[in-house]
PDB file of C-alpha atoms in Angstrom:
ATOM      1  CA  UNK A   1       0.000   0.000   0.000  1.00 38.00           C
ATOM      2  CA  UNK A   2       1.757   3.402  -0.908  1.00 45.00           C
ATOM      3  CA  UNK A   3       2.537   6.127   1.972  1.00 49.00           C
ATOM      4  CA  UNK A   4      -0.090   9.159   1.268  1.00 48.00           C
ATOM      5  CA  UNK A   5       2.060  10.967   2.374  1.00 49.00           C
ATOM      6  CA  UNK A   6       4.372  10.478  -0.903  1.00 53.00           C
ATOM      7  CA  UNK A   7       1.767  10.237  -2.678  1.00 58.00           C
ATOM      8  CA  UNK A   8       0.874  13.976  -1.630  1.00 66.00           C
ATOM      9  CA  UNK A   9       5.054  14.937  -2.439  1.00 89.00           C
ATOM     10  CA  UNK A  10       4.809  13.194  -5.886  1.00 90.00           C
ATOM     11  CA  UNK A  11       1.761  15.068  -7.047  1.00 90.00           C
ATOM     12  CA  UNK A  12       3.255  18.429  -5.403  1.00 92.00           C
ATOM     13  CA  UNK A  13       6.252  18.039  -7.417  1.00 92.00           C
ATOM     14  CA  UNK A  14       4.435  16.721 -10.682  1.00 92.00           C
ATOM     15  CA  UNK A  15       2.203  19.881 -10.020  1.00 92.00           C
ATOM     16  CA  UNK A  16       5.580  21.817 -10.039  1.00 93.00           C
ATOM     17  CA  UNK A  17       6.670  20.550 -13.020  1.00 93.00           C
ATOM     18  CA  UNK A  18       3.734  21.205 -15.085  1.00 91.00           C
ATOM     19  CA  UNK A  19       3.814  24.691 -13.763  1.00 92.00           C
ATOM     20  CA  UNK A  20       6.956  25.234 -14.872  1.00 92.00           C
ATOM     21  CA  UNK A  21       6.856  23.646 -17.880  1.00 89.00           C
ATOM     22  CA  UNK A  22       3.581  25.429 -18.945  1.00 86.00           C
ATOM     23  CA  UNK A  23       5.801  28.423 -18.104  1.00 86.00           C
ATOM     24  CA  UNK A  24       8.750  27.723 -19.820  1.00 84.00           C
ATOM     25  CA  UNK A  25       6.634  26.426 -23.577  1.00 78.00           C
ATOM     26  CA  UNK A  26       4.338  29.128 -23.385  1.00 76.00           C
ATOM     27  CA  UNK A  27       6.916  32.358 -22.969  1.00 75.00           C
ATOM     28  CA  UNK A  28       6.281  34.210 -26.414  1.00 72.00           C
ATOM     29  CA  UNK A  29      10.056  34.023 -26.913  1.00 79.00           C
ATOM     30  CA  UNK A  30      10.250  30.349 -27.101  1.00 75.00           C
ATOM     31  CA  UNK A  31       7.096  30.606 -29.436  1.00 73.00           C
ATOM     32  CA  UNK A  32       8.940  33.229 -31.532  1.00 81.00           C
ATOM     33  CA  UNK A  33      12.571  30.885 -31.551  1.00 81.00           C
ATOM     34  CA  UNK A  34      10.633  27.740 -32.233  1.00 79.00           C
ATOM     35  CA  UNK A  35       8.255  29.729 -34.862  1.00 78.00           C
ATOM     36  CA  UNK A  36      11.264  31.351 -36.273  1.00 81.00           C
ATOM     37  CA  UNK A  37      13.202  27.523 -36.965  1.00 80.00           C
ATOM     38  CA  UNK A  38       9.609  26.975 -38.862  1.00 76.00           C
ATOM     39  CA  UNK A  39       9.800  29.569 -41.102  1.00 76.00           C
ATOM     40  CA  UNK A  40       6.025  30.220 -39.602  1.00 77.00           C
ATOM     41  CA  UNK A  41       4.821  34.097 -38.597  1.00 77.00           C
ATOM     42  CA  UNK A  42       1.464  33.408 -37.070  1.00 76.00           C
ATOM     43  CA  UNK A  43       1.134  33.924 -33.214  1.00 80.00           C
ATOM     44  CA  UNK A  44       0.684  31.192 -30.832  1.00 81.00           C
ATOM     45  CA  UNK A  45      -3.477  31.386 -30.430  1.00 83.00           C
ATOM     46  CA  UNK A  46      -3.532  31.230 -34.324  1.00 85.00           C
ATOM     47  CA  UNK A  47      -1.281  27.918 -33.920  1.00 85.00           C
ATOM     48  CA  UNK A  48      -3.461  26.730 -31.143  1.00 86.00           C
ATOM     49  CA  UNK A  49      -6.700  27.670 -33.245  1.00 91.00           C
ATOM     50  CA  UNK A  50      -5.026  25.370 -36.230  1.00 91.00           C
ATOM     51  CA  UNK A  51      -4.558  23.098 -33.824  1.00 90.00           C
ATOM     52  CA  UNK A  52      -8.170  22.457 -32.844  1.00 90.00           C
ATOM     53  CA  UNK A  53      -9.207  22.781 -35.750  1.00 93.00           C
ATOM     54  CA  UNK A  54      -7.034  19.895 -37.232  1.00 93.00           C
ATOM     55  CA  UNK A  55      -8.171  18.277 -33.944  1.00 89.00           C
ATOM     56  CA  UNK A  56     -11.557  18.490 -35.695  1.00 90.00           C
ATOM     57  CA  UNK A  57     -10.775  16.870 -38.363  1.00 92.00           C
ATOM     58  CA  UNK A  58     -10.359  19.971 -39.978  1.00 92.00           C
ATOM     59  CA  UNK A  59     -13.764  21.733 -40.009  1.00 93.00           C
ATOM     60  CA  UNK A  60     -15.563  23.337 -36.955  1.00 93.00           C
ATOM     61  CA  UNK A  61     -18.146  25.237 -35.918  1.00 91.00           C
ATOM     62  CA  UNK A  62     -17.177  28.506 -34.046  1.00 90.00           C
ATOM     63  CA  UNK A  63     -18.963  27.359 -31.068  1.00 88.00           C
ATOM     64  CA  UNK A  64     -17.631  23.911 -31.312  1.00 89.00           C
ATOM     65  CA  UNK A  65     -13.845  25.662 -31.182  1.00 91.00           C
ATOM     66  CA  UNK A  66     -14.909  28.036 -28.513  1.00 89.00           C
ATOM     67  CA  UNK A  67     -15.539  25.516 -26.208  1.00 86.00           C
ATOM     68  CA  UNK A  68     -12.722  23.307 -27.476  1.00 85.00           C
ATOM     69  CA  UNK A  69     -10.410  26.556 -26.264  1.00 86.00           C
ATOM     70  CA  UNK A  70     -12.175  27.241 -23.736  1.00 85.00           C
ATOM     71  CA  UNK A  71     -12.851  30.980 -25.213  1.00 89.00           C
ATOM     72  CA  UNK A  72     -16.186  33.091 -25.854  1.00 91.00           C
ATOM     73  CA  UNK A  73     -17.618  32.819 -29.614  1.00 89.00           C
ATOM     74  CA  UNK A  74     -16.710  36.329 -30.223  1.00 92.00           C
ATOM     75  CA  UNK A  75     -13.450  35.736 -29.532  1.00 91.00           C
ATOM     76  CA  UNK A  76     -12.807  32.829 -31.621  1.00 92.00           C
ATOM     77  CA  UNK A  77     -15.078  34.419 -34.501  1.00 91.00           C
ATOM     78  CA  UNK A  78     -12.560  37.363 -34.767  1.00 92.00           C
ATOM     79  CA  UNK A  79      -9.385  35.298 -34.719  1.00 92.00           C
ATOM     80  CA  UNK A  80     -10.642  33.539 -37.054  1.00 94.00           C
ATOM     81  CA  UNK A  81     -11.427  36.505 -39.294  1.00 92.00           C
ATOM     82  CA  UNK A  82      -7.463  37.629 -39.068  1.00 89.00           C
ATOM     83  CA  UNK A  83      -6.486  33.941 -39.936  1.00 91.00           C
ATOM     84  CA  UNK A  84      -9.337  34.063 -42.984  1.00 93.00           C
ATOM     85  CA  UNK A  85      -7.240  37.217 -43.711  1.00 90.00           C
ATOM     86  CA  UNK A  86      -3.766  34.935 -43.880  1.00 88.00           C
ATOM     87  CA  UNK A  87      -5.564  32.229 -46.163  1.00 91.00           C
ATOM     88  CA  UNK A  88      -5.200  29.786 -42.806  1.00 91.00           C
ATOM     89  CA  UNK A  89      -8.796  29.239 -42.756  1.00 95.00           C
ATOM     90  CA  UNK A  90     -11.911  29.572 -44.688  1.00 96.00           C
ATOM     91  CA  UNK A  91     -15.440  29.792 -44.009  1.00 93.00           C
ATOM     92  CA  UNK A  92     -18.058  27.311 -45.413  1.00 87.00           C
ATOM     93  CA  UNK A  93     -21.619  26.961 -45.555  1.00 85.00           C
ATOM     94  CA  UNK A  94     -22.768  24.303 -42.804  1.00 83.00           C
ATOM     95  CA  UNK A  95     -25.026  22.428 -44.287  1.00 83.00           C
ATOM     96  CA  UNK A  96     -27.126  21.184 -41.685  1.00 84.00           C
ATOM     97  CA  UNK A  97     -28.017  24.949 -39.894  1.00 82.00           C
ATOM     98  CA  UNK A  98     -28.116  27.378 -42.835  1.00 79.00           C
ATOM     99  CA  UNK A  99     -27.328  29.910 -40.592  1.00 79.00           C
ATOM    100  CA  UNK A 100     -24.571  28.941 -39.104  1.00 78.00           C
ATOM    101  CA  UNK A 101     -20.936  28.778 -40.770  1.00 83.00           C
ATOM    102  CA  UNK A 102     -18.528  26.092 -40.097  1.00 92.00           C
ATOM    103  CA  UNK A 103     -14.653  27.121 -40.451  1.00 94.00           C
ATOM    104  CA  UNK A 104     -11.902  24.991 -42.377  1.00 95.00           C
ATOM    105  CA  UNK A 105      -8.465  24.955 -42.064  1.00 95.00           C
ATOM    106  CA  UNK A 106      -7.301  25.851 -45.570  1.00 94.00           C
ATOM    107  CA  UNK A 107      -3.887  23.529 -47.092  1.00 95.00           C
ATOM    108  CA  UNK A 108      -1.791  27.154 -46.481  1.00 92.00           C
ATOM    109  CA  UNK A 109      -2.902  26.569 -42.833  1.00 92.00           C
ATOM    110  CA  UNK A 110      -2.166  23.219 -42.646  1.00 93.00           C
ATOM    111  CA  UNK A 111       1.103  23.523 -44.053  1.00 92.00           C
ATOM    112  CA  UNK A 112       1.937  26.099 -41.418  1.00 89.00           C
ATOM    113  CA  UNK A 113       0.772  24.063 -38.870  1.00 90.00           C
ATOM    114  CA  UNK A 114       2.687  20.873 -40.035  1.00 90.00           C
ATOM    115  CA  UNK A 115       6.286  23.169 -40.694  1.00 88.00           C
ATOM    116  CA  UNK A 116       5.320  24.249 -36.440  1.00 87.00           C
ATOM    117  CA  UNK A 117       4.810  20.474 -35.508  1.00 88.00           C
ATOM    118  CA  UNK A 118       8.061  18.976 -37.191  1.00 90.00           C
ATOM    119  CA  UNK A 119      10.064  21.454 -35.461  1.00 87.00           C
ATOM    120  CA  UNK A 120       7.939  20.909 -32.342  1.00 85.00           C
ATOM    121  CA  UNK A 121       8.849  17.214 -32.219  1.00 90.00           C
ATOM    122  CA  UNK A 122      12.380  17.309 -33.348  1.00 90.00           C
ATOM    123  CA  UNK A 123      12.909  19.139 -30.170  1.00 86.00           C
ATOM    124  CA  UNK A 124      11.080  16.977 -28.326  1.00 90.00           C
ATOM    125  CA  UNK A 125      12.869  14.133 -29.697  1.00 93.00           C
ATOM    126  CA  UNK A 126      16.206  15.723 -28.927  1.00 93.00           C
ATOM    127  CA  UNK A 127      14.678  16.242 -25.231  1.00 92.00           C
ATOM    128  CA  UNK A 128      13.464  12.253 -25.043  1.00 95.00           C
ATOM    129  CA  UNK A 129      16.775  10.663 -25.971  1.00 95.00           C
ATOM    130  CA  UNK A 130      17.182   8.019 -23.587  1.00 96.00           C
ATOM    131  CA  UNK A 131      13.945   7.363 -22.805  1.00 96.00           C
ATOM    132  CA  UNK A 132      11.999   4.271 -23.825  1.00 96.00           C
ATOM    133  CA  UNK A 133       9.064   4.477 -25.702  1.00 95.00           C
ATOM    134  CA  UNK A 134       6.769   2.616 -23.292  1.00 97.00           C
ATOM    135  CA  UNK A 135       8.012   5.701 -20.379  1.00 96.00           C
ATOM    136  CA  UNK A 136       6.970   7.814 -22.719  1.00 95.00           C
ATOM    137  CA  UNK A 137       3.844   6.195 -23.628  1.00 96.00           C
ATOM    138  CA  UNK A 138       2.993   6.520 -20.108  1.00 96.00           C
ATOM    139  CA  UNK A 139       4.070  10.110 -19.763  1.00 94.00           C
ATOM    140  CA  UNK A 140       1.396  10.720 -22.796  1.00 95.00           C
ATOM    141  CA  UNK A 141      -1.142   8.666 -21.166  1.00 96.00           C
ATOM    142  CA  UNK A 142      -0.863  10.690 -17.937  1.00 95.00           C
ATOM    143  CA  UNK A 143      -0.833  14.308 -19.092  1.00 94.00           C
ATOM    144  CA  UNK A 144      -3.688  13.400 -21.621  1.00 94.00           C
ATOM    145  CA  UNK A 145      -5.717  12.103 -18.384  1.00 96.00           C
ATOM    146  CA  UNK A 146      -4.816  15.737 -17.268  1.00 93.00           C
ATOM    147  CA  UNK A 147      -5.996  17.313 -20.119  1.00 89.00           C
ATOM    148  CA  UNK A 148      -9.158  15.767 -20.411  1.00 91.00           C
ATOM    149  CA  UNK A 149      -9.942  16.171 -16.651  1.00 92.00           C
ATOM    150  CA  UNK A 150      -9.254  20.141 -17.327  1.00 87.00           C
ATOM    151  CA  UNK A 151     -11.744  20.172 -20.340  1.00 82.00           C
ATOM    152  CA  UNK A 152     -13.909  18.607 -18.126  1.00 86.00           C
ATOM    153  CA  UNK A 153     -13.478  20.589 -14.687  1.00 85.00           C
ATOM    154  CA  UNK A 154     -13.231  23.660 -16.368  1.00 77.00           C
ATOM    155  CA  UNK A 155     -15.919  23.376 -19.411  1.00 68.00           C
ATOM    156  CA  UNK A 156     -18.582  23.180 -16.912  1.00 52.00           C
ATOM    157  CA  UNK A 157     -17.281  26.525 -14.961  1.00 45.00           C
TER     158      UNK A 157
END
């Protein structure tokens, strides 16, 4: 039977390593160097946008990406106005509300997101060496516990 009292120390220190590695990845220099190595321009909410959109399987409703990010509609309906502006998205009809418009990310936009994601994971490669897959399997499987229990906590705020 673990000690709680460990397991309160490892979860304090894994909650002081997320914190400090949310830090560290989401300083707007590292965005800019890692951007930069790219050859991409667009800012980091425009990459995390593309993301979730790609996410998506590449379409979206506004809504549907405001709550994926955890943003207001408005929000979300003028970023993607700037991207529509950079030929990173599109808008399309959505066929089942004729009212509503559904947003694509456009081949320009996945191209930039692709150049951001090579880069991303040649770095993180570099960072990994030495670890086994199956650690890092695990690692994955723990942080995407995380993530979905923050979607969850936090979507119903």
């Amino acid at each position: 039977m673990p000690d709680p009292g460990s397991d309160q120390d490892s979860t304090a220190a894994l909650q002081r390593v997320l914190a400090t590695l949310s830090y560290l990845l989401t300083r707007s220099r590292a965005h800019e160097r890692q951007a930069a190595q790219a050859g991409v321009t667009a800012a980091r909410s425009d990459l995390w946008l593309l993301m979730a959109l790609e996410d998506s399987g590449g379409v979206s409703r506004v809504g549907d990406l405001a709550a994926l990010l955890m943003v207001e509609p408005p929000h979300v309906t003028r970023q993607i106005s700037q991207l529509e502006s950079q030929d990173l998205v599109a808008r399309t009809p959505d066929s089942v509300d004729r009212r509503a418009r559904k947003v694509a990310i456009t081949p320009h936009g996945k191209a930039i997101l692709n150049r951001l994601q090579k880069t991303s994971q040649a770095g993180l490669h570099e960072a990994l060496a030495g670890f086994d897959d199956a650690d890092i399997a695990t690692t994955v499987a723990v942080l995407n516990h995380l993530v979905a229990y923050a979607r969850e906590k936090h979507g119903r705020a």
